[in-house]
Coordinates of C-alpha atoms in Angstrom, one line a residue:
A691 CA -33.4 -202.1 -318.2
R692 CA -35.4 -198.9 -318.1
G693 CA -38.6 -200.3 -318.2
A694 CA -38.2 -203.6 -316.8
S695 CA -39.5 -205.0 -313.4
L696 CA -37.6 -207.8 -311.4
H697 CA -39.0 -209.7 -308.3
L698 CA -36.5 -209.9 -305.5
S699 CA -36.2 -212.1 -302.3
A700 CA -34.3 -212.8 -299.3
A701 CA -33.8 -214.7 -296.6
V702 CA -33.9 -214.3 -292.6
V703 CA -32.5 -217.5 -290.8
G704 CA -31.4 -217.8 -287.2
T705 CA -32.2 -220.5 -284.1
G706 CA -35.3 -220.6 -282.5
I707 CA -38.3 -218.7 -284.1
V708 CA -37.6 -216.4 -286.8
N709 CA -39.3 -213.4 -288.1
P710 CA -38.4 -214.4 -291.9
G711 CA -39.9 -210.3 -292.5
V712 CA -37.7 -208.1 -294.7
Q713 CA -38.3 -204.3 -295.2
W714 CA -37.3 -203.2 -298.8
S715 CA -35.5 -199.9 -299.5
L716 CA -33.7 -198.5 -302.7
T717 CA -31.3 -196.4 -303.2
G718 CA -29.6 -194.5 -306.1
A719 CA -32.9 -193.9 -307.9
V720 CA -33.4 -190.3 -310.1
S721 CA -36.9 -191.4 -311.5
S722 CA -39.4 -191.2 -308.9
G723 CA -40.8 -193.8 -310.8
T724 CA -38.3 -196.1 -309.9
T725 CA -39.9 -198.0 -306.4
I726 CA -39.5 -201.4 -305.0
T727 CA -42.6 -202.3 -303.2
S728 CA -42.7 -204.4 -300.0
A729 CA -43.4 -208.0 -301.6
G730 CA -39.5 -206.7 -302.9
Y731 CA -40.8 -206.2 -306.9
L732 CA -38.4 -203.4 -308.0
K733 CA -39.9 -201.1 -310.9
V734 CA -37.4 -199.2 -312.7
A735 CA -39.3 -196.2 -314.7
A736 CA -38.8 -196.1 -318.7
N737 CA -37.4 -192.9 -317.8
E738 CA -35.5 -193.6 -315.4
T739 CA -31.2 -192.2 -315.6
A740 CA -29.3 -193.8 -313.3
A741 CA -26.9 -196.0 -314.0
A742 CA -27.1 -198.4 -310.8
L743 CA -29.3 -198.9 -307.7
T744 CA -29.0 -200.3 -305.0
V745 CA -31.7 -202.5 -303.0
T746 CA -31.3 -203.5 -299.1
A747 CA -33.7 -205.9 -297.6
T748 CA -33.5 -205.4 -293.8
S749 CA -35.0 -207.9 -291.1
I750 CA -38.3 -207.1 -289.7
A751 CA -37.0 -208.8 -286.1
D752 CA -33.5 -206.8 -286.0
A753 CA -32.6 -204.2 -287.8
S754 CA -28.4 -204.5 -287.4
K755 CA -29.5 -207.0 -290.3
A756 CA -29.3 -206.4 -293.8
G757 CA -28.0 -207.6 -297.0
S758 CA -28.0 -205.3 -300.3
A759 CA -28.3 -206.2 -304.1
A760 CA -26.3 -203.7 -307.0
I761 CA -28.3 -203.5 -310.0
T762 CA -27.3 -202.5 -312.9
V763 CA -29.6 -200.2 -315.4
I764 CA -28.8 -200.9 -318.8
Q765 CA -29.5 -198.0 -321.0
P766 CA -30.8 -198.3 -324.2
S767 CA -27.6 -197.9 -326.8
A768 CA -27.6 -194.4 -329.3
A769 CA -29.5 -195.0 -333.1

């Protein structure tokens, strides 16, 4: 929903010593106030007009490995 926050997580698995770190990215946002932090906290701005966002977690150890999630932004109903 607009004005809401969500904490996302990602797991990097493999054999041997694995760097579990990911880099978060966000696409589809219209408002500059809609952001994702390096810790995976998504903040949807109160004035966000996009209906959908895509959040991607990319492995720091191997940038060819990534996973994405589609986020539906619930718009307030008209009064």
